[in-house]
Short mmCIF file of C-alpha atoms in Angstrom, two decimals:
data_model
loop_
_atom_site.label_atom_id
_atom_site.label_comp_id
_atom_site.label_asym_id
_atom_site.label_seq_id
_atom_site.Cartn_x
_atom_site.Cartn_y
_atom_site.Cartn_z
CA MET A 1 -20.20 -8.89 -10.51
CA PHE A 2 -17.64 -6.09 -11.03
CA ALA A 3 -18.43 -2.43 -12.46
CA ARG A 4 -17.62 -1.84 -15.68
CA THR A 5 -14.16 -0.03 -15.96
CA VAL A 6 -11.53 0.66 -18.51
CA VAL A 7 -7.94 0.20 -17.89
CA ARG A 8 -5.83 3.00 -19.30
CA LEU A 9 -2.97 2.05 -20.80
CA PRO A 10 0.59 3.79 -21.11
CA LYS A 11 1.76 5.26 -24.56
CA PRO A 12 4.99 3.47 -25.62
CA ILE A 13 8.21 5.42 -23.96
CA GLN A 14 11.52 5.55 -26.49
CA GLY A 15 13.95 3.42 -25.31
CA LEU A 16 12.18 1.24 -23.06
CA ARG A 17 12.79 -2.56 -23.42
CA VAL A 18 9.36 -4.26 -24.06
CA ALA A 19 9.07 -7.91 -22.48
CA SER A 20 9.39 -10.99 -24.65
CA TYR A 21 10.02 -14.10 -22.94
CA SER A 22 8.67 -17.55 -23.66
CA THR A 23 5.39 -18.86 -22.00
CA SER A 24 7.43 -21.28 -20.30
CA THR A 25 9.95 -19.04 -18.56
CA GLU A 26 9.75 -18.08 -14.58
CA ALA A 27 9.74 -14.55 -14.12
CA ILE A 28 8.21 -11.75 -11.53
CA GLY A 29 5.76 -9.55 -12.34
CA PHE A 30 4.99 -6.27 -10.52
CA ILE A 31 2.28 -3.79 -11.59
CA GLY A 32 1.94 -0.72 -9.66
CA LEU A 33 5.10 1.74 -9.41
CA GLY A 34 3.49 4.46 -7.30
CA GLN A 35 5.21 5.38 -4.02
CA MET A 36 5.21 2.31 -2.51
CA GLY A 37 5.59 0.02 -5.11
CA PHE A 38 8.24 1.65 -6.38
CA HIS A 39 10.49 1.18 -3.61
CA MET A 40 8.93 -2.28 -3.12
CA ALA A 41 9.76 -3.41 -6.88
CA LYS A 42 13.45 -2.19 -6.63
CA HIS A 43 14.16 -4.22 -3.35
CA LEU A 44 12.43 -7.24 -5.40
CA GLN A 45 13.96 -6.85 -8.30
CA ALA A 46 17.55 -6.43 -7.31
CA LYS A 47 17.32 -9.29 -4.62
CA SER A 48 15.61 -11.95 -7.54
CA THR A 49 17.81 -13.84 -10.26
CA LEU A 50 14.41 -14.34 -12.31
CA PRO A 51 13.41 -12.04 -15.46
CA PHE A 52 11.64 -8.80 -13.72
CA VAL A 53 8.77 -7.68 -15.62
CA VAL A 54 6.76 -4.55 -14.74
CA TYR A 55 3.82 -2.59 -15.59
CA ASP A 56 1.93 0.84 -14.57
CA ALA A 57 -0.66 3.00 -16.51
CA ASP A 58 1.57 5.91 -15.84
CA PRO A 59 4.22 6.49 -18.33
CA SER A 60 6.35 8.14 -16.11
CA ALA A 61 6.53 5.59 -13.61
CA ILE A 62 7.20 3.22 -15.85
CA ALA A 63 9.91 5.36 -17.29
CA ARG A 64 11.47 6.18 -13.78
CA PHE A 65 11.95 2.52 -12.92
CA THR A 66 13.67 1.76 -16.26
CA ALA A 67 15.88 4.52 -15.61
CA GLU A 68 16.97 2.75 -12.69
CA THR A 69 16.86 -1.01 -13.32
CA ASN A 70 17.38 -3.33 -15.92
CA ALA A 71 13.44 -4.88 -15.77
CA ARG A 72 11.57 -4.88 -19.11
CA VAL A 73 8.24 -3.41 -19.88
CA ALA A 74 4.86 -5.01 -20.25
CA THR A 75 2.28 -3.57 -22.65
CA SER A 76 -0.91 -4.43 -20.44
CA PRO A 77 -1.13 -6.40 -17.38
CA SER A 78 -2.76 -9.32 -19.64
CA ASP A 79 0.84 -9.31 -21.60
CA LEU A 80 2.55 -9.33 -18.10
CA ALA A 81 0.56 -12.14 -16.74
CA SER A 82 1.28 -14.26 -19.62
CA GLN A 83 5.24 -14.06 -19.16
CA THR A 84 5.44 -14.41 -15.65
CA SER A 85 5.31 -17.13 -13.12
CA VAL A 86 4.59 -14.66 -10.09
CA ILE A 87 2.74 -11.58 -9.84
CA ILE A 88 3.03 -8.40 -7.49
CA THR A 89 0.17 -6.10 -7.76
CA ALA A 90 0.32 -2.65 -5.37
CA LEU A 91 -2.45 -0.71 -6.14
CA PRO A 92 -4.65 2.22 -4.24
CA GLU A 93 -7.97 1.11 -4.35
CA SER A 94 -10.33 -1.69 -4.89
CA SER A 95 -11.78 -0.56 -8.18
CA HIS A 96 -8.05 -0.36 -9.38
CA VAL A 97 -7.64 -3.62 -8.62
CA GLN A 98 -10.62 -5.36 -9.96
CA SER A 99 -9.40 -3.51 -13.14
CA VAL A 100 -6.10 -5.19 -13.49
CA TYR A 101 -7.26 -8.46 -12.67
CA ALA A 102 -10.80 -8.37 -14.51
CA GLY A 103 -10.64 -5.62 -17.07
CA SER A 104 -10.60 -6.52 -21.11
CA THR A 105 -6.94 -6.59 -20.92
CA GLY A 106 -6.65 -7.58 -17.06
CA ILE A 107 -4.54 -10.52 -15.52
CA LEU A 108 -6.87 -12.91 -16.27
CA SER A 109 -7.30 -12.97 -19.47
CA GLY A 110 -3.54 -13.49 -19.84
CA LEU A 111 -2.82 -16.16 -16.69
CA ARG A 112 -0.68 -18.88 -16.95
CA LYS A 113 -1.48 -21.89 -14.57
CA ASN A 114 -0.32 -22.04 -11.10
CA THR A 115 1.00 -18.25 -11.49
CA LEU A 116 1.31 -16.95 -8.01
CA CYS A 117 -0.83 -13.72 -7.65
CA ILE A 118 0.13 -11.72 -4.61
CA ASP A 119 -2.07 -8.55 -4.32
CA SER A 120 -0.59 -5.81 -1.33
CA SER A 121 -3.21 -3.35 -2.20
CA THR A 122 -5.14 -2.11 0.70
CA ILE A 123 -8.49 -3.03 -0.16
CA ASP A 124 -12.23 -4.29 0.96
CA PRO A 125 -12.30 -7.37 2.20
CA SER A 126 -15.12 -8.89 0.36
CA VAL A 127 -13.54 -7.63 -3.06
CA SER A 128 -10.46 -8.86 -2.31
CA ILE A 129 -11.78 -12.74 -1.49
CA ASP A 130 -14.25 -12.16 -5.02
CA VAL A 131 -10.74 -11.37 -6.93
CA SER A 132 -8.91 -14.15 -4.99
CA GLN A 133 -11.39 -16.71 -5.94
CA ARG A 134 -11.71 -15.67 -9.40
CA VAL A 135 -7.72 -15.83 -9.69
CA ASN A 136 -7.95 -19.27 -8.23
CA SER A 137 -10.89 -20.50 -10.58
CA ALA A 138 -8.87 -19.64 -13.47
CA GLY A 139 -5.50 -21.51 -12.43
CA GLY A 140 -3.69 -19.32 -10.58
CA ARG A 141 -2.73 -19.25 -6.66
CA ALA A 142 -4.46 -16.10 -5.10
CA VAL A 143 -2.72 -14.52 -2.07
CA ASP A 144 -3.81 -11.08 -0.26
CA ALA A 145 -0.90 -9.44 1.35
CA PRO A 146 -1.43 -5.78 2.45
CA ILE A 147 1.61 -4.07 3.60
CA SER A 148 2.13 -1.83 6.97
CA GLY A 149 5.48 0.66 7.43
CA GLY A 150 4.79 2.88 4.73
CA ILE A 151 6.90 4.64 2.32
CA MET A 152 10.00 4.55 5.05
CA GLY A 153 9.61 1.01 5.59
CA ALA A 154 9.49 0.60 1.43
CA GLN A 155 12.40 2.45 1.22
CA ALA A 156 14.08 0.45 3.93
CA ALA A 157 12.66 -2.89 2.81
CA THR A 158 11.33 -3.19 6.54
CA LEU A 159 7.76 -3.80 5.75
CA THR A 160 5.23 -5.88 7.55
CA PHE A 161 3.14 -8.27 5.07
CA MET A 162 -0.45 -9.82 6.46
CA VAL A 163 -0.89 -12.48 4.34
CA GLY A 164 -4.24 -14.09 3.43
CA CYS A 165 -3.91 -17.51 1.32
CA GLU A 166 -5.56 -21.02 1.12
CA THR A 167 -2.51 -23.26 1.86
CA GLU A 168 0.75 -23.52 3.68
CA GLN A 169 2.32 -24.24 0.22
CA ASP A 170 0.83 -20.71 -1.06
CA PHE A 171 2.52 -19.04 1.91
CA GLY A 172 5.87 -20.89 1.33
CA ARG A 173 6.00 -19.55 -2.27
CA THR A 174 4.54 -16.09 -1.19
CA LYS A 175 7.12 -15.37 1.43
CA GLU A 176 10.10 -16.14 -0.18
CA HIS A 177 9.20 -13.00 -2.92
CA LEU A 178 7.87 -11.00 0.17
CA GLY A 179 10.63 -11.43 2.50
CA LYS A 180 13.00 -9.56 0.09
CA MET A 181 10.79 -6.50 0.29
CA GLY A 182 9.94 -6.58 4.10
CA LYS A 183 11.24 -7.93 7.74
CA ASN A 184 8.20 -9.70 8.60
CA VAL A 185 5.73 -12.04 6.61
CA VAL A 186 2.42 -13.25 8.87
CA ARG A 187 0.07 -15.44 7.80
CA CYS A 188 -3.09 -14.57 9.16
CA GLY A 189 -5.54 -17.02 7.88
CA GLY A 190 -7.57 -17.94 4.87
CA LEU A 191 -8.02 -15.49 1.64
CA GLY A 192 -8.97 -11.92 2.75
CA ALA A 193 -7.16 -12.52 6.38
CA GLY A 194 -4.48 -10.32 5.00
CA GLN A 195 -6.70 -7.53 4.20
CA ALA A 196 -8.84 -8.06 7.59
CA ALA A 197 -5.67 -7.50 9.68
CA LYS A 198 -4.75 -4.61 7.76
CA ILE A 199 -7.80 -2.36 7.98
CA CYS A 200 -7.97 -3.30 11.89
CA ASN A 201 -4.34 -1.80 11.77
CA ASN A 202 -4.76 1.36 9.97
CA LEU A 203 -8.04 2.05 12.17
CA LEU A 204 -5.66 1.87 15.39
CA LEU A 205 -3.05 4.11 13.33
CA ALA A 206 -5.48 6.75 12.15
CA ILE A 207 -6.49 6.96 16.09
CA SER A 208 -3.07 6.83 17.86
CA MET A 209 -1.77 9.59 15.29
CA ILE A 210 -4.74 11.86 16.20
CA GLY A 211 -3.89 11.31 20.02
CA THR A 212 -0.28 11.83 19.55
CA ALA A 213 -1.04 15.37 17.33
CA GLU A 214 -3.35 16.51 20.14
CA ALA A 215 -0.95 15.42 22.89
CA MET A 216 1.84 17.12 21.00
CA ASN A 217 -0.09 20.38 20.13
CA LEU A 218 -1.31 20.74 24.08
CA GLY A 219 2.49 20.29 25.18
CA VAL A 220 3.47 22.78 22.69
CA ARG A 221 0.56 25.28 23.98
CA LEU A 222 1.67 24.78 27.34
CA GLY A 223 5.20 26.24 26.33
CA LEU A 224 6.93 22.31 26.24
CA ASP A 225 9.80 21.92 23.73
CA PRO A 226 7.96 19.25 20.97
CA ALA A 227 11.70 17.58 20.97
CA VAL A 228 11.74 17.29 24.85
CA LEU A 229 7.93 16.04 25.37
CA ALA A 230 8.64 13.69 22.51
CA SER A 231 11.59 12.15 24.19
CA ILE A 232 9.32 11.96 27.26
CA VAL A 233 6.79 10.16 25.38
CA ASN A 234 8.95 7.70 23.72
CA THR A 235 10.32 6.63 26.91
CA SER A 236 6.87 6.35 28.62
CA SER A 237 3.74 4.42 28.30
CA GLY A 238 2.35 6.98 25.78
CA ARG A 239 4.90 5.95 22.87
CA CYS A 240 3.82 4.24 19.88
CA TRP A 241 4.81 4.20 15.98
CA ALA A 242 3.12 7.85 15.41
CA SER A 243 5.42 9.47 18.07
CA ASP A 244 8.51 7.68 17.79
CA THR A 245 8.79 7.16 14.24
CA ALA A 246 6.33 9.58 12.42
CA ASN A 247 6.19 12.43 14.83
CA PRO A 248 3.40 14.67 13.14
CA VAL A 249 5.40 17.85 14.47
CA PRO A 250 7.88 18.96 12.02
CA GLY A 251 11.38 18.99 12.89
CA VAL A 252 10.85 16.46 16.04
CA ILE A 253 12.28 13.41 13.87
CA LYS A 254 14.17 14.06 10.84
CA SER A 255 13.15 11.32 8.61
CA ALA A 256 9.35 11.95 9.37
CA PRO A 257 7.14 13.37 6.95
CA SER A 258 6.30 16.13 8.81
CA THR A 259 9.85 17.44 8.77
CA ASN A 260 9.58 17.28 5.04
CA GLU A 261 6.35 19.47 4.80
CA TYR A 262 4.16 16.29 5.20
CA ARG A 263 5.53 15.05 1.59
CA GLY A 264 6.56 11.30 1.11
CA GLY A 265 4.28 9.92 3.51
CA PHE A 266 1.05 7.90 3.59
CA LYS A 267 -1.51 10.63 2.14
CA THR A 268 -4.72 11.84 4.33
CA ARG A 269 -7.35 10.91 1.33
CA LEU A 270 -5.76 6.98 1.58
CA MET A 271 -6.18 7.11 5.11
CA LEU A 272 -9.66 8.41 4.92
CA LYS A 273 -10.44 5.41 2.24
CA ASP A 274 -9.16 2.92 5.00
CA LEU A 275 -11.22 4.35 7.43
CA GLY A 276 -13.97 3.78 5.25
CA LEU A 277 -13.28 0.02 4.87
CA ALA A 278 -13.18 -0.13 8.70
CA ALA A 279 -16.70 1.44 8.73
CA ASN A 280 -17.75 -1.01 6.32
CA ALA A 281 -16.72 -3.89 7.90
CA ALA A 282 -17.69 -3.03 11.35
CA LYS A 283 -21.19 -2.31 9.61
CA ASP A 284 -20.92 -5.89 8.28
CA THR A 285 -20.02 -7.51 11.52
CA LYS A 286 -22.28 -5.07 13.87
CA THR A 287 -19.13 -3.85 15.60
CA PRO A 288 -19.18 -0.79 17.55
CA LEU A 289 -16.21 1.55 16.32
CA MET A 290 -16.71 4.83 18.56
CA LEU A 291 -13.13 6.56 18.31
CA GLY A 292 -12.87 4.94 14.94
CA ALA A 293 -15.99 7.19 13.77
CA LEU A 294 -14.86 10.17 15.25
CA ALA A 295 -11.31 9.38 13.29
CA GLU A 296 -12.93 8.96 9.93
CA ASN A 297 -15.02 12.24 10.53
CA ILE A 298 -11.77 14.04 11.60
CA TYR A 299 -9.87 12.82 8.43
CA ARG A 300 -13.19 13.77 5.99
CA LEU A 301 -12.68 17.11 7.24
CA MET A 302 -9.28 17.00 6.61
CA ALA A 303 -9.71 15.68 3.02
CA HIS A 304 -12.15 18.88 1.92
CA SER A 305 -8.49 20.45 1.87
CA PRO A 306 -7.17 19.80 -1.59
CA GLU A 307 -3.40 20.40 0.21
CA LEU A 308 -4.10 18.33 3.45
CA ALA A 309 -5.68 15.75 1.10
CA GLU A 310 -2.74 14.68 -0.37
CA GLN A 311 -0.07 15.47 2.60
CA ASP A 312 0.88 12.48 5.04
CA PHE A 313 -1.90 11.87 7.36
CA SER A 314 0.40 13.26 10.21
CA SER A 315 -0.87 16.45 9.24
CA VAL A 316 -3.75 16.39 11.20
CA TYR A 317 -0.91 17.81 13.67
CA LYS A 318 -1.10 21.30 11.19
CA TRP A 319 -4.77 20.94 11.31
CA LEU A 320 -5.11 21.12 14.83
CA THR A 321 -2.82 23.65 15.14
CA THR A 322 -5.54 25.97 13.43
CA LYS A 323 -8.32 25.24 15.80
CA VAL A 324 -8.40 27.24 19.01
#
């Protein structure tokens, strides 16, 4: 059973076009216009020929999206579901997914038969499987497809999607749409497999970012130019995404969040959430997570700071520079 949740509906915004399609019309729906979802939805809408319907609990997110596109607006997840044949959700946490799908005005209450429901949120695999099974039982086709690549990948449509679904037919339908938002769409297995792959990836990402930050901090304290050190690492065996794409030292990589005062990336509090998901999965499977536990503790300490909690997780470098 799901915990009782409340879906917060946006207030009407003057000038928005409220969707009004026939229930027999094929259309794409997108729920969750946050930092990732906004860019994903823009690419999908621009590259699709079907009508496009959006919903977000935040009226300002809807206003921003409709100001830049010709998308129409649903009044609730249920309303969106009743008008669409494909639904993509990109939400922050398990509770949001539960609410959007199974709340009193959730997707399940308006779901049409054979609607493809693709959830690109990163959530607990057990919650993902439960929600997916409910979608399938209601006549839809559920897919979990969490993403990797960060905001930079969402902006450039170079994301990787890790897909869990029941059939190859479901995967084929899914790939058609995800391919418009990313460059890699990989089927990982059955329902929940995409979530499993994602939490493993983010576990490694957190550990490698801390390692990169430690190495860069040591190098700077030894008198090395951080740009020179980064260039050496990135042509040597220490190279990783944290060093060559999202280097945590400000100014080393122009497009990295660190150069933008750690804004516009993957927030520390969300990385802590994902590490918690990995820890729960490790406990369930009796898997030791030695470095993972250390990484979780470090990000928990960082999250105690209101400033660091909302900054990109590469701000671990800034946190380390304050330690003696």
